[in-house]
Amino acid sequence: SMSLREHALYLFRSAVGTVRPAPMLKRAVKLQGDGCPQLLVKGQAFPLKRDLYLVGFGKAVLGMAAAAEEILGDHLIRGIINVPLGIQESLQRAGMQEMLLKPHSKIQVIEGAKNNLPDPEALKGAVAIRELAEGLTADDLLLVLISGGGSALLPAPIPPILLEEKEKLTKMLASRGAAIQELNIVRKTLSLLKGGGLAQLAYPAQVVSLILSDVIGDPLDIIASGPTAASSHSIQDCLQILTKYNLLHNLPKSVETVLFSSPTKPTAPEDYSHVCNIIIGSNSLALDEAKRQAEGLGYTTLILSTAVCGEVGHVATLYCQLIQLVCLGFSGLGGGSLSNEVRGNLLQLAAELQIPDLNLAEFLQALQGLGPGRAVCILAGGETTVQLQGTGKGGRNQELALRVGLGLHRAQAMETSRPPGRCEIIFLSGGTDGQDGPTEAAGAFCNPELVNEALQEGLDVEAFLSNNDSYTFFSQFQGGHHLLVTGLTGTNVMDIQAILFRA
């Protein structure tokens, strides 16, 4: 029989597999060719009256475009995609041919946005995409591929604003403590293509956007700054933010011109009846697949949340308490006073973390109903944050796994008075893009024995944590057994956690 670690790895790979570009597009998009050809997207039909064009931008778009071109065949007239600098070479090196375009592709690839920042190359790509969109007629169809990282790859400031002026303003806002949402509102307001701009320029053509979401809750106007979604913000909102950070009287001339002149972007609610935005990949789709596979392996499976966010230490505490609760249930102590205390702690923690889609009371109810001795799998997704203090190597997933390992060790140390319920546990946290921080790992595994193993090797877990050095810690073990190494996946739907228990 497979070990818990092998099961956890299998579930992670299944989850990522289902949101990889090729399978994801082939599931969502079909082409019906006879008589009057139609593009079918998740059951919705779009007639191809004349020509079909494709544009795209984002970290996962190269693989999406390769799959799309295969599906569309000769119907595709021309395409332009903006992708991160060096991505073709990285995929080539990793032997991921299926993510690359064929030699005589009709899709032009522009690489830019070095270090995920807008640059002249990205601007060149954005201008080419804009020109293509502006030339479309009512009989054309524009297929738009969008994934995370698309924002930096689609910079097109409203003239006369220059890219460096927009960048400088964004940096000034950031240095004064503006939140990412505020930065995005200002960026969108000063941009031709973001906040629905691309969809408006393509009018009257039919616009169909296929979106891979890397944002909690999948908000259409936030993913890649929503180039094909109606913006929920106005110029007024932008002015308010600039006032709040004392920048209103400190603006470049060009920005003033755009904000205070006759609106180049109409402020009236625009018509988006020619646009259809469809999410074809997300964290919740990935977790649903992992759940299906876990149930196939015989686990009773619960999904905690697809929106786990917050500081990594707090999230680790939440997982530790949850694991404790399940173990108490396993040893038949699910109704005791210790169990009630842990339940109380959990509810308080969840309230502090404010995880959007988490109904913990309901989740705990479901847990209680499981009965002792069942193999249990808990799945979750989202994205935690790490406050960097040290200079070590690691990423948020490896740090989360190490903190959970330490928490479980401490909980066990406190429970010496009673015989522990026989309960085998593994915890896994991994980034679906195959990368976690500046390391080759996607994340890590831990179990309650991890810290004891470390102590025997003379390793001080807390020292590694205070230096944010989780990768170096996990690398000390034979065969890198605790590291999750998948290689680049060509997709990204944030992070996934899996906790497996069996008696």
PDB file of N, CA and C in Angstrom, residues 5-82:
ATOM      1  N   ARG A   5       2.697   9.905   2.358  1.00  0.00           N
ATOM      2  CA  ARG A   5       3.433  10.896   1.563  1.00  0.00           C
ATOM      3  C   ARG A   5       3.141  10.693   0.079  1.00  0.00           C
ATOM      4  N   GLU A   6       3.151   9.416  -0.363  1.00  0.00           N
ATOM      5  CA  GLU A   6       2.879   9.135  -1.782  1.00  0.00           C
ATOM      6  C   GLU A   6       1.451   9.546  -2.146  1.00  0.00           C
ATOM      7  N   HIS A   7       0.515   9.310  -1.227  1.00  0.00           N
ATOM      8  CA  HIS A   7      -0.866   9.737  -1.469  1.00  0.00           C
ATOM      9  C   HIS A   7      -0.948  11.258  -1.607  1.00  0.00           C
ATOM     10  N   ALA A   8      -0.294  11.956  -0.683  1.00  0.00           N
ATOM     11  CA  ALA A   8      -0.352  13.428  -0.701  1.00  0.00           C
ATOM     12  C   ALA A   8       0.243  13.960  -2.011  1.00  0.00           C
ATOM     13  N   LEU A   9       1.366  13.374  -2.426  1.00  0.00           N
ATOM     14  CA  LEU A   9       2.017  13.797  -3.668  1.00  0.00           C
ATOM     15  C   LEU A   9       1.105  13.537  -4.872  1.00  0.00           C
ATOM     16  N   TYR A  10       0.449  12.381  -4.858  1.00  0.00           N
ATOM     17  CA  TYR A  10      -0.457  12.026  -5.943  1.00  0.00           C
ATOM     18  C   TYR A  10      -1.632  13.023  -6.030  1.00  0.00           C
ATOM     19  N   LEU A  11      -2.156  13.411  -4.869  1.00  0.00           N
ATOM     20  CA  LEU A  11      -3.279  14.363  -4.851  1.00  0.00           C
ATOM     21  C   LEU A  11      -2.830  15.732  -5.359  1.00  0.00           C
ATOM     22  N   PHE A  12      -1.629  16.153  -4.950  1.00  0.00           N
ATOM     23  CA  PHE A  12      -1.112  17.448  -5.400  1.00  0.00           C
ATOM     24  C   PHE A  12      -0.944  17.445  -6.919  1.00  0.00           C
ATOM     25  N   ARG A  13      -0.338  16.372  -7.436  1.00  0.00           N
ATOM     26  CA  ARG A  13      -0.109  16.290  -8.883  1.00  0.00           C
ATOM     27  C   ARG A  13      -1.432  16.239  -9.653  1.00  0.00           C
ATOM     28  N   SER A  14      -2.444  15.550  -9.109  1.00  0.00           N
ATOM     29  CA  SER A  14      -3.756  15.489  -9.778  1.00  0.00           C
ATOM     30  C   SER A  14      -4.381  16.876  -9.837  1.00  0.00           C
ATOM     31  N   ALA A  15      -4.279  17.610  -8.719  1.00  0.00           N
ATOM     32  CA  ALA A  15      -4.868  18.951  -8.651  1.00  0.00           C
ATOM     33  C   ALA A  15      -4.222  19.863  -9.687  1.00  0.00           C
ATOM     34  N   VAL A  16      -2.875  19.820  -9.745  1.00  0.00           N
ATOM     35  CA  VAL A  16      -2.151  20.682 -10.693  1.00  0.00           C
ATOM     36  C   VAL A  16      -2.425  20.233 -12.127  1.00  0.00           C
ATOM     37  N   GLY A  17      -2.491  18.910 -12.324  1.00  0.00           N
ATOM     38  CA  GLY A  17      -2.705  18.362 -13.666  1.00  0.00           C
ATOM     39  C   GLY A  17      -3.984  18.871 -14.303  1.00  0.00           C
ATOM     40  N   THR A  18      -5.002  19.042 -13.485  1.00  0.00           N
ATOM     41  CA  THR A  18      -6.308  19.428 -14.030  1.00  0.00           C
ATOM     42  C   THR A  18      -6.341  20.903 -14.462  1.00  0.00           C
ATOM     43  N   VAL A  19      -5.403  21.733 -13.958  1.00  0.00           N
ATOM     44  CA  VAL A  19      -5.361  23.138 -14.387  1.00  0.00           C
ATOM     45  C   VAL A  19      -4.119  23.441 -15.238  1.00  0.00           C
ATOM     46  N   ARG A  20      -3.487  22.387 -15.752  1.00  0.00           N
ATOM     47  CA  ARG A  20      -2.409  22.624 -16.713  1.00  0.00           C
ATOM     48  C   ARG A  20      -3.043  23.073 -18.024  1.00  0.00           C
ATOM     49  N   PRO A  21      -2.340  23.943 -18.778  1.00  0.00           N
ATOM     50  CA  PRO A  21      -2.974  24.574 -19.938  1.00  0.00           C
ATOM     51  C   PRO A  21      -3.669  23.626 -20.915  1.00  0.00           C
ATOM     52  N   ALA A  22      -2.983  22.562 -21.342  1.00  0.00           N
ATOM     53  CA  ALA A  22      -3.572  21.724 -22.399  1.00  0.00           C
ATOM     54  C   ALA A  22      -4.859  21.031 -21.938  1.00  0.00           C
ATOM     55  N   PRO A  23      -4.823  20.249 -20.840  1.00  0.00           N
ATOM     56  CA  PRO A  23      -6.071  19.596 -20.420  1.00  0.00           C
ATOM     57  C   PRO A  23      -7.178  20.604 -20.103  1.00  0.00           C
ATOM     58  N   MET A  24      -6.783  21.735 -19.514  1.00  0.00           N
ATOM     59  CA  MET A  24      -7.765  22.747 -19.121  1.00  0.00           C
ATOM     60  C   MET A  24      -8.476  23.314 -20.357  1.00  0.00           C
ATOM     61  N   LEU A  25      -7.701  23.659 -21.396  1.00  0.00           N
ATOM     62  CA  LEU A  25      -8.311  24.209 -22.611  1.00  0.00           C
ATOM     63  C   LEU A  25      -9.123  23.166 -23.358  1.00  0.00           C
ATOM     64  N   LYS A  26      -8.593  21.937 -23.408  1.00  0.00           N
ATOM     65  CA  LYS A  26      -9.315  20.896 -24.157  1.00  0.00           C
ATOM     66  C   LYS A  26     -10.648  20.577 -23.494  1.00  0.00           C
ATOM     67  N   ARG A  27     -10.701  20.711 -22.162  1.00  0.00           N
ATOM     68  CA  ARG A  27     -11.977  20.502 -21.455  1.00  0.00           C
ATOM     69  C   ARG A  27     -12.963  21.621 -21.767  1.00  0.00           C
ATOM     70  N   ALA A  28     -12.431  22.855 -21.831  1.00  0.00           N
ATOM     71  CA  ALA A  28     -13.324  24.020 -21.904  1.00  0.00           C
ATOM     72  C   ALA A  28     -13.715  24.408 -23.331  1.00  0.00           C
ATOM     73  N   VAL A  29     -12.827  24.152 -24.296  1.00  0.00           N
ATOM     74  CA  VAL A  29     -13.029  24.719 -25.645  1.00  0.00           C
ATOM     75  C   VAL A  29     -13.122  23.631 -26.708  1.00  0.00           C
ATOM     76  N   LYS A  30     -14.169  23.707 -27.523  1.00  0.00           N
ATOM     77  CA  LYS A  30     -14.301  22.794 -28.661  1.00  0.00           C
ATOM     78  C   LYS A  30     -14.596  23.637 -29.897  1.00  0.00           C
ATOM     79  N   LEU A  31     -14.263  23.072 -31.058  1.00  0.00           N
ATOM     80  CA  LEU A  31     -14.574  23.763 -32.307  1.00  0.00           C
ATOM     81  C   LEU A  31     -15.489  22.863 -33.114  1.00  0.00           C
ATOM     82  N   GLN A  32     -16.656  23.376 -33.502  1.00  0.00           N
ATOM     83  CA  GLN A  32     -17.551  22.605 -34.359  1.00  0.00           C
ATOM     84  C   GLN A  32     -17.400  23.124 -35.767  1.00  0.00           C
ATOM     85  N   GLY A  33     -17.007  22.251 -36.669  1.00  0.00           N
ATOM     86  CA  GLY A  33     -16.548  22.743 -37.960  1.00  0.00           C
ATOM     87  C   GLY A  33     -17.533  22.792 -39.105  1.00  0.00           C
ATOM     88  N   ASP A  34     -18.638  22.013 -39.063  1.00  0.00           N
ATOM     89  CA  ASP A  34     -19.396  21.834 -40.306  1.00  0.00           C
ATOM     90  C   ASP A  34     -20.373  22.982 -40.580  1.00  0.00           C
ATOM     91  N   GLY A  35     -20.560  23.275 -41.876  1.00  0.00           N
ATOM     92  CA  GLY A  35     -21.521  24.305 -42.280  1.00  0.00           C
ATOM     93  C   GLY A  35     -21.119  25.655 -41.729  1.00  0.00           C
ATOM     94  N   CYS A  36     -21.796  26.098 -40.642  1.00  0.00           N
ATOM     95  CA  CYS A  36     -21.360  27.357 -40.031  1.00  0.00           C
ATOM     96  C   CYS A  36     -20.571  27.017 -38.764  1.00  0.00           C
ATOM     97  N   PRO A  37     -19.249  27.200 -38.823  1.00  0.00           N
ATOM     98  CA  PRO A  37     -18.410  26.791 -37.695  1.00  0.00           C
ATOM     99  C   PRO A  37     -18.724  27.591 -36.425  1.00  0.00           C
ATOM    100  N   GLN A  38     -18.573  26.929 -35.285  1.00  0.00           N
ATOM    101  CA  GLN A  38     -18.837  27.577 -33.995  1.00  0.00           C
ATOM    102  C   GLN A  38     -17.729  27.244 -33.014  1.00  0.00           C
ATOM    103  N   LEU A  39     -17.434  28.209 -32.156  1.00  0.00           N
ATOM    104  CA  LEU A  39     -16.536  27.973 -31.035  1.00  0.00           C
ATOM    105  C   LEU A  39     -17.421  27.663 -29.827  1.00  0.00           C
ATOM    106  N   LEU A  40     -17.213  26.506 -29.213  1.00  0.00           N
ATOM    107  CA  LEU A  40     -17.995  26.149 -28.019  1.00  0.00           C
ATOM    108  C   LEU A  40     -17.104  26.304 -26.794  1.00  0.00           C
ATOM    109  N   VAL A  41     -17.518  27.166 -25.865  1.00  0.00           N
ATOM    110  CA  VAL A  41     -16.738  27.337 -24.640  1.00  0.00           C
ATOM    111  C   VAL A  41     -17.635  27.012 -23.453  1.00  0.00           C
ATOM    112  N   LYS A  42     -17.290  25.920 -22.755  1.00  0.00           N
ATOM    113  CA  LYS A  42     -18.096  25.453 -21.618  1.00  0.00           C
ATOM    114  C   LYS A  42     -19.581  25.447 -21.972  1.00  0.00           C
ATOM    115  N   GLY A  43     -19.898  24.947 -23.165  1.00  0.00           N
ATOM    116  CA  GLY A  43     -21.308  24.823 -23.551  1.00  0.00           C
ATOM    117  C   GLY A  43     -21.916  26.062 -24.209  1.00  0.00           C
ATOM    118  N   GLN A  44     -21.234  27.218 -24.140  1.00  0.00           N
ATOM    119  CA  GLN A  44     -21.772  28.401 -24.836  1.00  0.00           C
ATOM    120  C   GLN A  44     -21.237  28.426 -26.267  1.00  0.00           C
ATOM    121  N   ALA A  45     -22.122  28.736 -27.226  1.00  0.00           N
ATOM    122  CA  ALA A  45     -21.711  28.708 -28.633  1.00  0.00           C
ATOM    123  C   ALA A  45     -21.481  30.111 -29.180  1.00  0.00           C
ATOM    124  N   PHE A  46     -20.354  30.287 -29.886  1.00  0.00           N
ATOM    125  CA  PHE A  46     -20.033  31.564 -30.533  1.00  0.00           C
ATOM    126  C   PHE A  46     -19.800  31.296 -32.019  1.00  0.00           C
ATOM    127  N   PRO A  47     -20.695  31.795 -32.883  1.00  0.00           N
ATOM    128  CA  PRO A  47     -20.536  31.529 -34.319  1.00  0.00           C
ATOM    129  C   PRO A  47     -19.292  32.235 -34.874  1.00  0.00           C
ATOM    130  N   LEU A  48     -18.555  31.546 -35.751  1.00  0.00           N
ATOM    131  CA  LEU A  48     -17.403  32.164 -36.414  1.00  0.00           C
ATOM    132  C   LEU A  48     -17.874  32.705 -37.758  1.00  0.00           C
ATOM    133  N   LYS A  49     -18.261  33.983 -37.755  1.00  0.00           N
ATOM    134  CA  LYS A  49     -18.806  34.551 -38.983  1.00  0.00           C
ATOM    135  C   LYS A  49     -17.693  34.807 -39.984  1.00  0.00           C
ATOM    136  N   ARG A  50     -16.563  35.350 -39.494  1.00  0.00           N
ATOM    137  CA  ARG A  50     -15.479  35.653 -40.420  1.00  0.00           C
ATOM    138  C   ARG A  50     -14.171  35.143 -39.842  1.00  0.00           C
ATOM    139  N   ASP A  51     -13.367  36.038 -39.250  1.00  0.00           N
ATOM    140  CA  ASP A  51     -12.023  35.625 -38.828  1.00  0.00           C
ATOM    141  C   ASP A  51     -11.914  35.476 -37.315  1.00  0.00           C
ATOM    142  N   LEU A  52     -11.013  34.581 -36.914  1.00  0.00           N
ATOM    143  CA  LEU A  52     -10.768  34.373 -35.490  1.00  0.00           C
ATOM    144  C   LEU A  52      -9.336  34.817 -35.168  1.00  0.00           C
ATOM    145  N   TYR A  53      -9.220  35.698 -34.171  1.00  0.00           N
ATOM    146  CA  TYR A  53      -7.905  36.199 -33.744  1.00  0.00           C
ATOM    147  C   TYR A  53      -7.675  35.820 -32.282  1.00  0.00           C
ATOM    148  N   LEU A  54      -6.417  35.823 -31.873  1.00  0.00           N
ATOM    149  CA  LEU A  54      -6.109  35.454 -30.495  1.00  0.00           C
ATOM    150  C   LEU A  54      -5.086  36.431 -29.913  1.00  0.00           C
ATOM    151  N   VAL A  55      -5.325  36.888 -28.691  1.00  0.00           N
ATOM    152  CA  VAL A  55      -4.292  37.628 -27.959  1.00  0.00           C
ATOM    153  C   VAL A  55      -4.218  37.043 -26.549  1.00  0.00           C
ATOM    154  N   GLY A  56      -3.090  37.266 -25.880  1.00  0.00           N
ATOM    155  CA  GLY A  56      -2.980  36.734 -24.521  1.00  0.00           C
ATOM    156  C   GLY A  56      -1.832  37.379 -23.781  1.00  0.00           C
ATOM    157  N   PHE A  57      -1.897  37.298 -22.448  1.00  0.00           N
ATOM    158  CA  PHE A  57      -0.838  37.877 -21.617  1.00  0.00           C
ATOM    159  C   PHE A  57      -0.909  37.199 -20.263  1.00  0.00           C
ATOM    160  N   GLY A  58       0.283  36.847 -19.726  1.00  0.00           N
ATOM    161  CA  GLY A  58       0.314  36.206 -18.417  1.00  0.00           C
ATOM    162  C   GLY A  58       1.364  35.106 -18.385  1.00  0.00           C
ATOM    163  N   LYS A  59       1.615  34.608 -17.162  1.00  0.00           N
ATOM    164  CA  LYS A  59       2.698  33.652 -16.970  1.00  0.00           C
ATOM    165  C   LYS A  59       2.385  32.273 -17.553  1.00  0.00           C
ATOM    166  N   ALA A  60       1.096  31.916 -17.640  1.00  0.00           N
ATOM    167  CA  ALA A  60       0.734  30.574 -18.115  1.00  0.00           C
ATOM    168  C   ALA A  60       0.215  30.592 -19.545  1.00  0.00           C
ATOM    169  N   VAL A  61       0.305  31.765 -20.198  1.00  0.00           N
ATOM    170  CA  VAL A  61      -0.383  31.946 -21.483  1.00  0.00           C
ATOM    171  C   VAL A  61       0.305  31.226 -22.645  1.00  0.00           C
ATOM    172  N   LEU A  62       1.608  31.009 -22.565  1.00  0.00           N
ATOM    173  CA  LEU A  62       2.297  30.328 -23.672  1.00  0.00           C
ATOM    174  C   LEU A  62       1.711  28.923 -23.863  1.00  0.00           C
ATOM    175  N   GLY A  63       1.590  28.178 -22.792  1.00  0.00           N
ATOM    176  CA  GLY A  63       1.005  26.826 -22.874  1.00  0.00           C
ATOM    177  C   GLY A  63      -0.461  26.868 -23.287  1.00  0.00           C
ATOM    178  N   MET A  64      -1.180  27.886 -22.800  1.00  0.00           N
ATOM    179  CA  MET A  64      -2.591  28.032 -23.177  1.00  0.00           C
ATOM    180  C   MET A  64      -2.715  28.294 -24.682  1.00  0.00           C
ATOM    181  N   ALA A  65      -1.815  29.143 -25.203  1.00  0.00           N
ATOM    182  CA  ALA A  65      -1.856  29.491 -26.630  1.00  0.00           C
ATOM    183  C   ALA A  65      -1.516  28.276 -27.497  1.00  0.00           C
ATOM    184  N   ALA A  66      -0.539  27.488 -27.042  1.00  0.00           N
ATOM    185  CA  ALA A  66      -0.146  26.293 -27.808  1.00  0.00           C
ATOM    186  C   ALA A  66      -1.336  25.333 -27.905  1.00  0.00           C
ATOM    187  N   ALA A  67      -2.046  25.154 -26.786  1.00  0.00           N
ATOM    188  CA  ALA A  67      -3.219  24.263 -26.782  1.00  0.00           C
ATOM    189  C   ALA A  67      -4.342  24.855 -27.627  1.00  0.00           C
ATOM    190  N   ALA A  68      -4.534  26.179 -27.515  1.00  0.00           N
ATOM    191  CA  ALA A  68      -5.613  26.835 -28.272  1.00  0.00           C
ATOM    192  C   ALA A  68      -5.371  26.698 -29.777  1.00  0.00           C
ATOM    193  N   GLU A  69      -4.133  26.897 -30.186  1.00  0.00           N
ATOM    194  CA  GLU A  69      -3.840  26.836 -31.628  1.00  0.00           C
ATOM    195  C   GLU A  69      -4.124  25.438 -32.174  1.00  0.00           C
ATOM    196  N   GLU A  70      -3.846  24.424 -31.369  1.00  0.00           N
ATOM    197  CA  GLU A  70      -4.126  23.056 -31.785  1.00  0.00           C
ATOM    198  C   GLU A  70      -5.629  22.843 -31.974  1.00  0.00           C
ATOM    199  N   ILE A  71      -6.425  23.395 -31.068  1.00  0.00           N
ATOM    200  CA  ILE A  71      -7.887  23.239 -31.133  1.00  0.00           C
ATOM    201  C   ILE A  71      -8.470  24.040 -32.311  1.00  0.00           C
ATOM    202  N   LEU A  72      -7.945  25.251 -32.516  1.00  0.00           N
ATOM    203  CA  LEU A  72      -8.554  26.163 -33.496  1.00  0.00           C
ATOM    204  C   LEU A  72      -8.153  25.858 -34.937  1.00  0.00           C
ATOM    205  N   GLY A  73      -6.970  25.269 -35.109  1.00  0.00           N
ATOM    206  CA  GLY A  73      -6.517  24.899 -36.452  1.00  0.00           C
ATOM    207  C   GLY A  73      -6.503  26.077 -37.411  1.00  0.00           C
ATOM    208  N   ASP A  74      -6.997  25.835 -38.641  1.00  0.00           N
ATOM    209  CA  ASP A  74      -6.934  26.849 -39.695  1.00  0.00           C
ATOM    210  C   ASP A  74      -7.868  28.030 -39.471  1.00  0.00           C
ATOM    211  N   HIS A  75      -8.780  27.907 -38.502  1.00  0.00           N
ATOM    212  CA  HIS A  75      -9.694  29.029 -38.246  1.00  0.00           C
ATOM    213  C   HIS A  75      -8.944  30.224 -37.660  1.00  0.00           C
ATOM    214  N   LEU A  76      -7.815  29.952 -37.017  1.00  0.00           N
ATOM    215  CA  LEU A  76      -7.045  31.050 -36.412  1.00  0.00           C
ATOM    216  C   LEU A  76      -6.277  31.788 -37.503  1.00  0.00           C
ATOM    217  N   ILE A  77      -6.527  33.104 -37.631  1.00  0.00           N
ATOM    218  CA  ILE A  77      -5.868  33.909 -38.652  1.00  0.00           C
ATOM    219  C   ILE A  77      -4.518  34.411 -38.133  1.00  0.00           C
ATOM    220  N   ARG A  78      -4.529  34.909 -36.882  1.00  0.00           N
ATOM    221  CA  ARG A  78      -3.310  35.534 -36.360  1.00  0.00           C
ATOM    222  C   ARG A  78      -3.434  35.713 -34.851  1.00  0.00           C
ATOM    223  N   GLY A  79      -2.303  35.678 -34.161  1.00  0.00           N
ATOM    224  CA  GLY A  79      -2.336  35.888 -32.714  1.00  0.00           C
ATOM    225  C   GLY A  79      -1.101  36.612 -32.220  1.00  0.00           C
ATOM    226  N   ILE A  80      -1.235  37.253 -31.060  1.00  0.00           N
ATOM    227  CA  ILE A  80      -0.092  37.912 -30.413  1.00  0.00           C
ATOM    228  C   ILE A  80      -0.193  37.614 -28.917  1.00  0.00           C
ATOM    229  N   ILE A  81       0.871  37.096 -28.327  1.00  0.00           N
ATOM    230  CA  ILE A  81       0.855  36.904 -26.869  1.00  0.00           C
ATOM    231  C   ILE A  81       2.078  37.555 -26.224  1.00  0.00           C
ATOM    232  N   ASN A  82       1.836  38.095 -25.030  1.00  0.00           N
ATOM    233  CA  ASN A  82       2.881  38.709 -24.214  1.00  0.00           C
ATOM    234  C   ASN A  82       3.171  37.787 -23.041  1.00  0.00           C
TER     235      ASN A  82
END
